[in-house]
Each structure stands twice: as C-alpha cells, then as structure tokens.
Amino acid sequence: MFKSIGIKRYYNQEFAENLMLQVCVLNINEAFNTISKLTHFDIRFEGIKQEPWGKVIYLWGPSGELLHITELN
C-alpha cells in the first residue's frame, strides 16, 4: 500500500520534461471539470481525447512534467 512520498529540493529540467505519470480515474468528465477550475496553478491541459486504451486528459504541471489522467476502457 502506498503510504508516503519523498520530496526533495532538487530540480532536473531534463528529468521533468521527460517524466510521465498516469493517474487512473473512474470518471474522466469529473476529472476534467476539476482540472478546468484550477486557475491558481501554472498548468496547461488539453481536452478529453479518446485513445485505444481509454479516455485521456493530457496535463502538464508547472515543472514540465506530463500527467495522463485516464479513464480506462
């Protein structure tokens, strides 16, 4: 079971720009509505896209990291 995450004061631009994390959700529309309301953060995202494995929102965080918010088929 996931219990904690360690965060360090270290930034590697190449790592951040090549990092991808997939987060699976049960309802992609609810996730999109939540993401759309995040106006106080330096993020960018695309609308919901249909991919062979499910529906995906591509979201880039403030460090350039890419998150795939996914509702699997």
Short mmCIF file of N, CA and C in Angstrom, two decimals:
data_model
loop_
_atom_site.label_atom_id
_atom_site.label_comp_id
_atom_site.label_asym_id
_atom_site.label_seq_id
_atom_site.Cartn_x
_atom_site.Cartn_y
_atom_site.Cartn_z
N MET A 1 0.84 -1.18 0.00
CA MET A 1 0.00 0.00 0.00
C MET A 1 0.88 1.24 0.00
N PHE A 2 0.51 2.23 -0.80
CA PHE A 2 1.25 3.49 -0.89
C PHE A 2 1.01 4.30 0.38
N LYS A 3 2.09 4.67 1.05
CA LYS A 3 1.93 5.39 2.32
C LYS A 3 2.51 6.79 2.31
N SER A 4 3.57 7.02 1.54
CA SER A 4 4.18 8.35 1.57
C SER A 4 4.98 8.60 0.30
N ILE A 5 5.34 9.84 0.13
CA ILE A 5 6.18 10.23 -1.00
C ILE A 5 7.24 11.18 -0.47
N GLY A 6 8.44 11.04 -0.96
CA GLY A 6 9.52 11.92 -0.54
C GLY A 6 9.71 13.04 -1.54
N ILE A 7 9.79 14.26 -1.08
CA ILE A 7 10.00 15.42 -1.94
C ILE A 7 11.31 16.07 -1.52
N LYS A 8 12.17 16.33 -2.50
CA LYS A 8 13.46 16.94 -2.21
C LYS A 8 13.58 18.27 -2.93
N ARG A 9 14.47 19.09 -2.47
CA ARG A 9 14.75 20.37 -3.10
C ARG A 9 15.78 20.16 -4.20
N TYR A 10 15.37 19.52 -5.24
CA TYR A 10 16.25 19.24 -6.36
C TYR A 10 15.42 19.28 -7.63
N TYR A 11 15.87 20.02 -8.62
CA TYR A 11 15.14 20.13 -9.88
C TYR A 11 16.07 19.75 -11.02
N ASN A 12 15.63 18.82 -11.83
CA ASN A 12 16.37 18.40 -13.01
C ASN A 12 15.43 18.61 -14.20
N GLN A 13 15.70 19.64 -15.00
CA GLN A 13 14.81 20.01 -16.09
C GLN A 13 14.63 18.87 -17.09
N GLU A 14 15.71 18.20 -17.46
CA GLU A 14 15.61 17.10 -18.43
C GLU A 14 14.71 15.99 -17.89
N PHE A 15 14.86 15.67 -16.61
CA PHE A 15 14.01 14.64 -16.00
C PHE A 15 12.55 15.07 -16.01
N ALA A 16 12.28 16.31 -15.59
CA ALA A 16 10.90 16.80 -15.53
C ALA A 16 10.25 16.80 -16.90
N GLU A 17 10.99 17.21 -17.92
CA GLU A 17 10.43 17.28 -19.27
C GLU A 17 10.23 15.91 -19.89
N ASN A 18 10.83 14.88 -19.32
CA ASN A 18 10.68 13.53 -19.84
C ASN A 18 9.89 12.61 -18.91
N LEU A 19 9.31 13.19 -17.87
CA LEU A 19 8.55 12.41 -16.90
C LEU A 19 7.09 12.33 -17.33
N MET A 20 6.51 11.15 -17.24
CA MET A 20 5.09 10.96 -17.50
C MET A 20 4.54 10.09 -16.38
N LEU A 21 3.43 10.53 -15.83
CA LEU A 21 2.76 9.79 -14.77
C LEU A 21 1.32 9.57 -15.19
N GLN A 22 0.85 8.34 -15.09
CA GLN A 22 -0.54 8.04 -15.43
C GLN A 22 -1.35 7.92 -14.15
N VAL A 23 -2.45 8.65 -14.10
CA VAL A 23 -3.38 8.60 -12.98
C VAL A 23 -4.71 8.10 -13.52
N CYS A 24 -5.17 6.97 -13.02
CA CYS A 24 -6.43 6.39 -13.49
C CYS A 24 -7.59 6.89 -12.62
N VAL A 25 -8.65 7.32 -13.29
CA VAL A 25 -9.84 7.83 -12.60
C VAL A 25 -11.06 7.03 -13.04
N LEU A 26 -12.11 7.09 -12.26
CA LEU A 26 -13.34 6.39 -12.60
C LEU A 26 -14.23 7.20 -13.54
N ASN A 27 -14.13 8.54 -13.46
CA ASN A 27 -14.98 9.40 -14.27
C ASN A 27 -14.15 10.53 -14.86
N ILE A 28 -13.83 10.44 -16.14
CA ILE A 28 -12.97 11.43 -16.80
C ILE A 28 -13.64 12.80 -16.87
N ASN A 29 -14.96 12.83 -16.98
CA ASN A 29 -15.67 14.11 -17.06
C ASN A 29 -15.56 14.88 -15.74
N GLU A 30 -15.68 14.19 -14.62
CA GLU A 30 -15.50 14.84 -13.32
C GLU A 30 -14.07 15.34 -13.17
N ALA A 31 -13.10 14.55 -13.61
CA ALA A 31 -11.70 14.96 -13.54
C ALA A 31 -11.48 16.22 -14.38
N PHE A 32 -12.04 16.25 -15.59
CA PHE A 32 -11.89 17.41 -16.46
C PHE A 32 -12.51 18.65 -15.83
N ASN A 33 -13.69 18.52 -15.24
CA ASN A 33 -14.33 19.66 -14.58
C ASN A 33 -13.47 20.18 -13.44
N THR A 34 -12.87 19.29 -12.67
CA THR A 34 -12.00 19.70 -11.56
C THR A 34 -10.76 20.41 -12.09
N ILE A 35 -10.11 19.83 -13.10
CA ILE A 35 -8.90 20.42 -13.67
C ILE A 35 -9.20 21.79 -14.27
N SER A 36 -10.33 21.93 -14.92
CA SER A 36 -10.71 23.20 -15.55
C SER A 36 -10.83 24.34 -14.55
N LYS A 37 -11.08 24.02 -13.29
CA LYS A 37 -11.24 25.04 -12.25
C LYS A 37 -9.93 25.42 -11.57
N LEU A 38 -8.83 24.78 -11.92
CA LEU A 38 -7.53 25.05 -11.28
C LEU A 38 -6.88 26.27 -11.93
N THR A 39 -7.31 27.45 -11.53
CA THR A 39 -6.82 28.68 -12.14
C THR A 39 -5.61 29.27 -11.42
N HIS A 40 -5.31 28.83 -10.21
CA HIS A 40 -4.21 29.41 -9.44
C HIS A 40 -2.90 28.67 -9.62
N PHE A 41 -2.86 27.73 -10.56
CA PHE A 41 -1.66 26.93 -10.75
C PHE A 41 -1.14 27.12 -12.17
N ASP A 42 0.17 27.02 -12.32
CA ASP A 42 0.81 27.17 -13.63
C ASP A 42 0.77 25.83 -14.36
N ILE A 43 -0.40 25.47 -14.86
CA ILE A 43 -0.57 24.21 -15.58
C ILE A 43 -1.20 24.49 -16.93
N ARG A 44 -1.07 23.52 -17.83
CA ARG A 44 -1.83 23.57 -19.07
C ARG A 44 -2.34 22.17 -19.35
N PHE A 45 -3.44 22.09 -20.07
CA PHE A 45 -4.03 20.78 -20.33
C PHE A 45 -4.82 20.83 -21.63
N GLU A 46 -5.05 19.67 -22.17
CA GLU A 46 -5.86 19.53 -23.37
C GLU A 46 -7.18 18.88 -22.99
N GLY A 47 -8.15 19.00 -23.86
CA GLY A 47 -9.45 18.39 -23.62
C GLY A 47 -9.36 16.87 -23.64
N ILE A 48 -10.46 16.24 -23.35
CA ILE A 48 -10.52 14.77 -23.29
C ILE A 48 -10.30 14.21 -24.69
N LYS A 49 -9.39 13.26 -24.79
CA LYS A 49 -9.10 12.60 -26.06
C LYS A 49 -9.40 11.11 -25.92
N GLN A 50 -9.94 10.54 -26.97
CA GLN A 50 -10.17 9.09 -26.99
C GLN A 50 -8.92 8.41 -27.52
N GLU A 51 -8.35 7.52 -26.74
CA GLU A 51 -7.19 6.73 -27.14
C GLU A 51 -7.62 5.27 -27.15
N PRO A 52 -6.82 4.38 -27.75
CA PRO A 52 -7.20 2.96 -27.80
C PRO A 52 -7.44 2.34 -26.42
N TRP A 53 -6.76 2.84 -25.38
CA TRP A 53 -6.86 2.26 -24.04
C TRP A 53 -7.90 2.96 -23.16
N GLY A 54 -8.46 4.08 -23.63
CA GLY A 54 -9.46 4.79 -22.86
C GLY A 54 -9.47 6.27 -23.16
N LYS A 55 -10.15 7.04 -22.32
CA LYS A 55 -10.21 8.49 -22.48
C LYS A 55 -9.12 9.12 -21.63
N VAL A 56 -8.45 10.14 -22.19
CA VAL A 56 -7.27 10.72 -21.53
C VAL A 56 -7.33 12.25 -21.57
N ILE A 57 -6.90 12.86 -20.46
CA ILE A 57 -6.62 14.29 -20.41
C ILE A 57 -5.11 14.41 -20.25
N TYR A 58 -4.47 15.15 -21.13
CA TYR A 58 -3.03 15.39 -21.02
C TYR A 58 -2.85 16.70 -20.26
N LEU A 59 -2.12 16.63 -19.14
CA LEU A 59 -1.94 17.77 -18.26
C LEU A 59 -0.46 17.96 -17.98
N TRP A 60 0.05 19.18 -18.21
CA TRP A 60 1.44 19.50 -17.92
C TRP A 60 1.50 20.35 -16.66
N GLY A 61 2.33 19.92 -15.72
CA GLY A 61 2.49 20.65 -14.47
C GLY A 61 3.46 21.80 -14.61
N PRO A 62 3.66 22.57 -13.55
CA PRO A 62 4.50 23.76 -13.61
C PRO A 62 5.97 23.48 -13.91
N SER A 63 6.43 22.26 -13.67
CA SER A 63 7.84 21.92 -13.94
C SER A 63 8.02 21.27 -15.30
N GLY A 64 6.93 21.11 -16.05
CA GLY A 64 7.01 20.47 -17.36
C GLY A 64 6.66 19.00 -17.34
N GLU A 65 6.37 18.46 -16.17
CA GLU A 65 6.01 17.04 -16.07
C GLU A 65 4.65 16.81 -16.73
N LEU A 66 4.49 15.64 -17.32
CA LEU A 66 3.25 15.31 -18.03
C LEU A 66 2.47 14.28 -17.25
N LEU A 67 1.20 14.56 -17.03
CA LEU A 67 0.30 13.60 -16.38
C LEU A 67 -0.74 13.16 -17.39
N HIS A 68 -0.96 11.86 -17.46
CA HIS A 68 -2.05 11.30 -18.25
C HIS A 68 -3.16 10.96 -17.26
N ILE A 69 -4.22 11.75 -17.25
CA ILE A 69 -5.38 11.46 -16.42
C ILE A 69 -6.27 10.56 -17.27
N THR A 70 -6.45 9.31 -16.87
CA THR A 70 -7.02 8.30 -17.75
C THR A 70 -8.22 7.59 -17.13
N GLU A 71 -9.26 7.44 -17.95
CA GLU A 71 -10.37 6.55 -17.63
C GLU A 71 -10.22 5.37 -18.58
N LEU A 72 -9.79 4.24 -18.04
CA LEU A 72 -9.52 3.06 -18.87
C LEU A 72 -10.81 2.48 -19.43
N ASN A 73 -10.69 1.84 -20.61
CA ASN A 73 -11.85 1.14 -21.21
C ASN A 73 -12.25 -0.02 -20.34
#
